[in-house]
């Protein structure tokens, strides 16, 4: 029988790489939220850190509101926004087929409370295909 002088760490490294891949894939699903929304396309994009996604407001094409992936009424959202700090970072995810009035209503609500650090989720165009998720940062 062969005597082992050192430990073979290659299987350990293989396992760690698989775990890293699983963590990265899971993190990308978490940052996009659970509500399925067809976001609009944009020609430019800015990358974000995950800590900047603290408050997520989602509007579906039917005009349904979600706050951090939980259904919320407009009145409840307004009372929630009233409690936020003026420097609060907000991510706005609106369906491309939602009415423009839905967008104006949400931005007006944020504007009334002087919340200016707003990121709008969009898909980056790549020719005629848009494959990657990106976020466009803007202020009101």
PDB file of C-alpha atoms in Angstrom:
ATOM      1  CA  UNK A   1       0.000   0.000   0.000  1.00  0.00           C
ATOM      2  CA  UNK A   2       1.216   3.475  -0.927  1.00  0.00           C
ATOM      3  CA  UNK A   3       1.986   5.881   1.890  1.00  0.00           C
ATOM      4  CA  UNK A   4       0.554   9.424   1.509  1.00  0.00           C
ATOM      5  CA  UNK A   5       3.045  12.160   2.299  1.00  0.00           C
ATOM      6  CA  UNK A   6       0.607  15.021   1.662  1.00  0.00           C
ATOM      7  CA  UNK A   7      -3.112  15.660   1.391  1.00  0.00           C
ATOM      8  CA  UNK A   8      -4.669  15.838  -2.066  1.00  0.00           C
ATOM      9  CA  UNK A   9      -6.628  19.138  -2.156  1.00  0.00           C
ATOM     10  CA  UNK A  10      -7.829  18.972  -5.781  1.00  0.00           C
ATOM     11  CA  UNK A  11     -11.216  17.387  -4.879  1.00  0.00           C
ATOM     12  CA  UNK A  12     -11.662  20.069  -2.203  1.00  0.00           C
ATOM     13  CA  UNK A  13     -11.017  22.826  -4.766  1.00  0.00           C
ATOM     14  CA  UNK A  14     -13.525  21.217  -7.166  1.00  0.00           C
ATOM     15  CA  UNK A  15     -16.209  21.233  -4.494  1.00  0.00           C
ATOM     16  CA  UNK A  16     -15.488  24.866  -3.576  1.00  0.00           C
ATOM     17  CA  UNK A  17     -15.781  25.957  -7.235  1.00  0.00           C
ATOM     18  CA  UNK A  18     -19.166  24.233  -7.548  1.00  0.00           C
ATOM     19  CA  UNK A  19     -20.371  25.900  -4.341  1.00  0.00           C
ATOM     20  CA  UNK A  20     -19.137  29.276  -5.598  1.00  0.00           C
ATOM     21  CA  UNK A  21     -21.065  28.837  -8.852  1.00  0.00           C
ATOM     22  CA  UNK A  22     -24.240  27.969  -6.909  1.00  0.00           C
ATOM     23  CA  UNK A  23     -23.869  31.039  -4.685  1.00  0.00           C
ATOM     24  CA  UNK A  24     -23.314  33.360  -7.652  1.00  0.00           C
ATOM     25  CA  UNK A  25     -26.327  32.007  -9.554  1.00  0.00           C
ATOM     26  CA  UNK A  26     -28.542  32.284  -6.470  1.00  0.00           C
ATOM     27  CA  UNK A  27     -27.382  35.851  -5.810  1.00  0.00           C
ATOM     28  CA  UNK A  28     -28.316  36.923  -9.340  1.00  0.00           C
ATOM     29  CA  UNK A  29     -31.867  35.594  -8.858  1.00  0.00           C
ATOM     30  CA  UNK A  30     -32.225  37.415  -5.553  1.00  0.00           C
ATOM     31  CA  UNK A  31     -31.097  40.769  -6.964  1.00  0.00           C
ATOM     32  CA  UNK A  32     -33.656  40.591  -9.811  1.00  0.00           C
ATOM     33  CA  UNK A  33     -36.596  40.011  -7.478  1.00  0.00           C
ATOM     34  CA  UNK A  34     -39.329  37.398  -7.635  1.00  0.00           C
ATOM     35  CA  UNK A  35     -41.969  39.321  -9.584  1.00  0.00           C
ATOM     36  CA  UNK A  36     -41.744  38.654 -13.333  1.00  0.00           C
ATOM     37  CA  UNK A  37     -41.639  41.978 -15.172  1.00  0.00           C
ATOM     38  CA  UNK A  38     -40.639  42.644 -18.799  1.00  0.00           C
ATOM     39  CA  UNK A  39     -38.487  45.707 -18.212  1.00  0.00           C
ATOM     40  CA  UNK A  40     -37.912  48.280 -20.969  1.00  0.00           C
ATOM     41  CA  UNK A  41     -34.764  48.327 -23.109  1.00  0.00           C
ATOM     42  CA  UNK A  42     -32.055  50.974 -22.829  1.00  0.00           C
ATOM     43  CA  UNK A  43     -28.889  51.651 -24.814  1.00  0.00           C
ATOM     44  CA  UNK A  44     -26.732  52.438 -21.764  1.00  0.00           C
ATOM     45  CA  UNK A  45     -26.480  50.849 -18.345  1.00  0.00           C
ATOM     46  CA  UNK A  46     -24.700  51.261 -15.018  1.00  0.00           C
ATOM     47  CA  UNK A  47     -23.749  48.315 -12.807  1.00  0.00           C
ATOM     48  CA  UNK A  48     -24.892  48.269  -9.182  1.00  0.00           C
ATOM     49  CA  UNK A  49     -23.717  46.678  -5.966  1.00  0.00           C
ATOM     50  CA  UNK A  50     -26.260  44.473  -4.222  1.00  0.00           C
ATOM     51  CA  UNK A  51     -26.413  46.736  -1.130  1.00  0.00           C
ATOM     52  CA  UNK A  52     -27.869  49.495  -3.329  1.00  0.00           C
ATOM     53  CA  UNK A  53     -30.977  47.390  -3.939  1.00  0.00           C
ATOM     54  CA  UNK A  54     -32.332  48.015  -0.441  1.00  0.00           C
ATOM     55  CA  UNK A  55     -35.835  49.199  -1.452  1.00  0.00           C
ATOM     56  CA  UNK A  56     -37.415  47.582  -4.526  1.00  0.00           C
ATOM     57  CA  UNK A  57     -40.680  48.947  -5.964  1.00  0.00           C
ATOM     58  CA  UNK A  58     -42.182  46.851  -8.775  1.00  0.00           C
ATOM     59  CA  UNK A  59     -45.111  47.696 -11.075  1.00  0.00           C
ATOM     60  CA  UNK A  60     -46.583  44.963 -13.284  1.00  0.00           C
ATOM     61  CA  UNK A  61     -48.223  45.542 -16.656  1.00  0.00           C
ATOM     62  CA  UNK A  62     -51.636  45.403 -14.951  1.00  0.00           C
ATOM     63  CA  UNK A  63     -50.593  48.231 -12.606  1.00  0.00           C
ATOM     64  CA  UNK A  64     -50.168  46.023  -9.515  1.00  0.00           C
ATOM     65  CA  UNK A  65     -47.683  47.414  -6.972  1.00  0.00           C
ATOM     66  CA  UNK A  66     -45.121  45.343  -5.083  1.00  0.00           C
ATOM     67  CA  UNK A  67     -42.734  46.542  -2.379  1.00  0.00           C
ATOM     68  CA  UNK A  68     -39.742  44.208  -1.886  1.00  0.00           C
ATOM     69  CA  UNK A  69     -41.662  41.498  -3.805  1.00  0.00           C
ATOM     70  CA  UNK A  70     -44.750  41.730  -1.557  1.00  0.00           C
ATOM     71  CA  UNK A  71     -48.080  43.109  -2.850  1.00  0.00           C
ATOM     72  CA  UNK A  72     -48.902  46.583  -1.525  1.00  0.00           C
ATOM     73  CA  UNK A  73     -51.599  49.180  -2.132  1.00  0.00           C
ATOM     74  CA  UNK A  74     -50.748  52.671  -3.307  1.00  0.00           C
ATOM     75  CA  UNK A  75     -51.848  54.171   0.035  1.00  0.00           C
ATOM     76  CA  UNK A  76     -49.710  51.710   2.017  1.00  0.00           C
ATOM     77  CA  UNK A  77     -46.744  52.410  -0.265  1.00  0.00           C
ATOM     78  CA  UNK A  78     -47.222  56.137   0.266  1.00  0.00           C
ATOM     79  CA  UNK A  79     -47.188  55.742   4.055  1.00  0.00           C
ATOM     80  CA  UNK A  80     -44.088  53.524   3.753  1.00  0.00           C
ATOM     81  CA  UNK A  81     -42.256  56.077   1.594  1.00  0.00           C
ATOM     82  CA  UNK A  82     -43.127  58.857   4.072  1.00  0.00           C
ATOM     83  CA  UNK A  83     -41.024  57.046   6.703  1.00  0.00           C
ATOM     84  CA  UNK A  84     -37.910  56.765   4.519  1.00  0.00           C
ATOM     85  CA  UNK A  85     -34.823  58.918   4.841  1.00  0.00           C
ATOM     86  CA  UNK A  86     -34.329  61.417   1.991  1.00  0.00           C
ATOM     87  CA  UNK A  87     -31.044  59.706   1.024  1.00  0.00           C
ATOM     88  CA  UNK A  88     -32.751  56.302   0.688  1.00  0.00           C
ATOM     89  CA  UNK A  89     -31.738  54.327  -2.394  1.00  0.00           C
ATOM     90  CA  UNK A  90     -34.713  52.999  -4.360  1.00  0.00           C
ATOM     91  CA  UNK A  91     -34.824  50.562  -7.268  1.00  0.00           C
ATOM     92  CA  UNK A  92     -37.807  51.009  -9.588  1.00  0.00           C
ATOM     93  CA  UNK A  93     -38.766  48.005 -11.726  1.00  0.00           C
ATOM     94  CA  UNK A  94     -41.661  48.765 -14.080  1.00  0.00           C
ATOM     95  CA  UNK A  95     -43.042  46.511 -16.804  1.00  0.00           C
ATOM     96  CA  UNK A  96     -42.507  47.848 -20.336  1.00  0.00           C
ATOM     97  CA  UNK A  97     -46.222  47.372 -21.052  1.00  0.00           C
ATOM     98  CA  UNK A  98     -47.376  49.231 -17.919  1.00  0.00           C
ATOM     99  CA  UNK A  99     -49.020  52.573 -18.541  1.00  0.00           C
ATOM    100  CA  UNK A 100     -46.914  55.699 -18.353  1.00  0.00           C
ATOM    101  CA  UNK A 101     -49.322  56.932 -15.675  1.00  0.00           C
ATOM    102  CA  UNK A 102     -48.097  54.144 -13.355  1.00  0.00           C
ATOM    103  CA  UNK A 103     -44.536  55.372 -13.809  1.00  0.00           C
ATOM    104  CA  UNK A 104     -45.532  58.997 -13.225  1.00  0.00           C
ATOM    105  CA  UNK A 105     -47.514  58.074 -10.094  1.00  0.00           C
ATOM    106  CA  UNK A 106     -44.545  56.281  -8.503  1.00  0.00           C
ATOM    107  CA  UNK A 107     -41.998  58.951  -9.441  1.00  0.00           C
ATOM    108  CA  UNK A 108     -44.368  61.659  -8.184  1.00  0.00           C
ATOM    109  CA  UNK A 109     -44.697  59.819  -4.868  1.00  0.00           C
ATOM    110  CA  UNK A 110     -40.904  59.628  -4.542  1.00  0.00           C
ATOM    111  CA  UNK A 111     -40.533  63.262  -5.574  1.00  0.00           C
ATOM    112  CA  UNK A 112     -43.047  64.448  -2.951  1.00  0.00           C
ATOM    113  CA  UNK A 113     -40.849  62.852  -0.299  1.00  0.00           C
ATOM    114  CA  UNK A 114     -37.600  64.288  -1.765  1.00  0.00           C
ATOM    115  CA  UNK A 115     -36.202  60.854  -2.599  1.00  0.00           C
ATOM    116  CA  UNK A 116     -33.834  61.480  -5.472  1.00  0.00           C
ATOM    117  CA  UNK A 117     -31.562  58.421  -5.509  1.00  0.00           C
ATOM    118  CA  UNK A 118     -33.629  56.225  -7.828  1.00  0.00           C
ATOM    119  CA  UNK A 119     -32.403  53.406 -10.069  1.00  0.00           C
ATOM    120  CA  UNK A 120     -34.596  52.198 -12.930  1.00  0.00           C
ATOM    121  CA  UNK A 121     -34.212  48.562 -14.000  1.00  0.00           C
ATOM    122  CA  UNK A 122     -33.916  48.043 -17.760  1.00  0.00           C
ATOM    123  CA  UNK A 123     -32.522  45.537 -20.242  1.00  0.00           C
ATOM    124  CA  UNK A 124     -29.423  46.551 -22.171  1.00  0.00           C
ATOM    125  CA  UNK A 125     -29.876  46.323 -25.926  1.00  0.00           C
ATOM    126  CA  UNK A 126     -27.436  44.188 -27.856  1.00  0.00           C
ATOM    127  CA  UNK A 127     -28.393  44.655 -31.474  1.00  0.00           C
ATOM    128  CA  UNK A 128     -31.960  43.385 -31.687  1.00  0.00           C
ATOM    129  CA  UNK A 129     -31.500  40.967 -28.793  1.00  0.00           C
ATOM    130  CA  UNK A 130     -31.364  41.924 -25.120  1.00  0.00           C
ATOM    131  CA  UNK A 131     -29.865  39.205 -22.979  1.00  0.00           C
ATOM    132  CA  UNK A 132     -28.361  40.829 -19.915  1.00  0.00           C
ATOM    133  CA  UNK A 133     -30.054  42.485 -16.969  1.00  0.00           C
ATOM    134  CA  UNK A 134     -28.773  45.919 -16.070  1.00  0.00           C
ATOM    135  CA  UNK A 135     -29.918  48.954 -14.146  1.00  0.00           C
ATOM    136  CA  UNK A 136     -29.947  52.534 -15.157  1.00  0.00           C
ATOM    137  CA  UNK A 137     -29.354  55.070 -12.411  1.00  0.00           C
ATOM    138  CA  UNK A 138     -31.096  58.386 -12.482  1.00  0.00           C
ATOM    139  CA  UNK A 139     -32.346  61.180 -10.295  1.00  0.00           C
ATOM    140  CA  UNK A 140     -35.567  63.059 -10.339  1.00  0.00           C
TER     141      UNK A 140
END
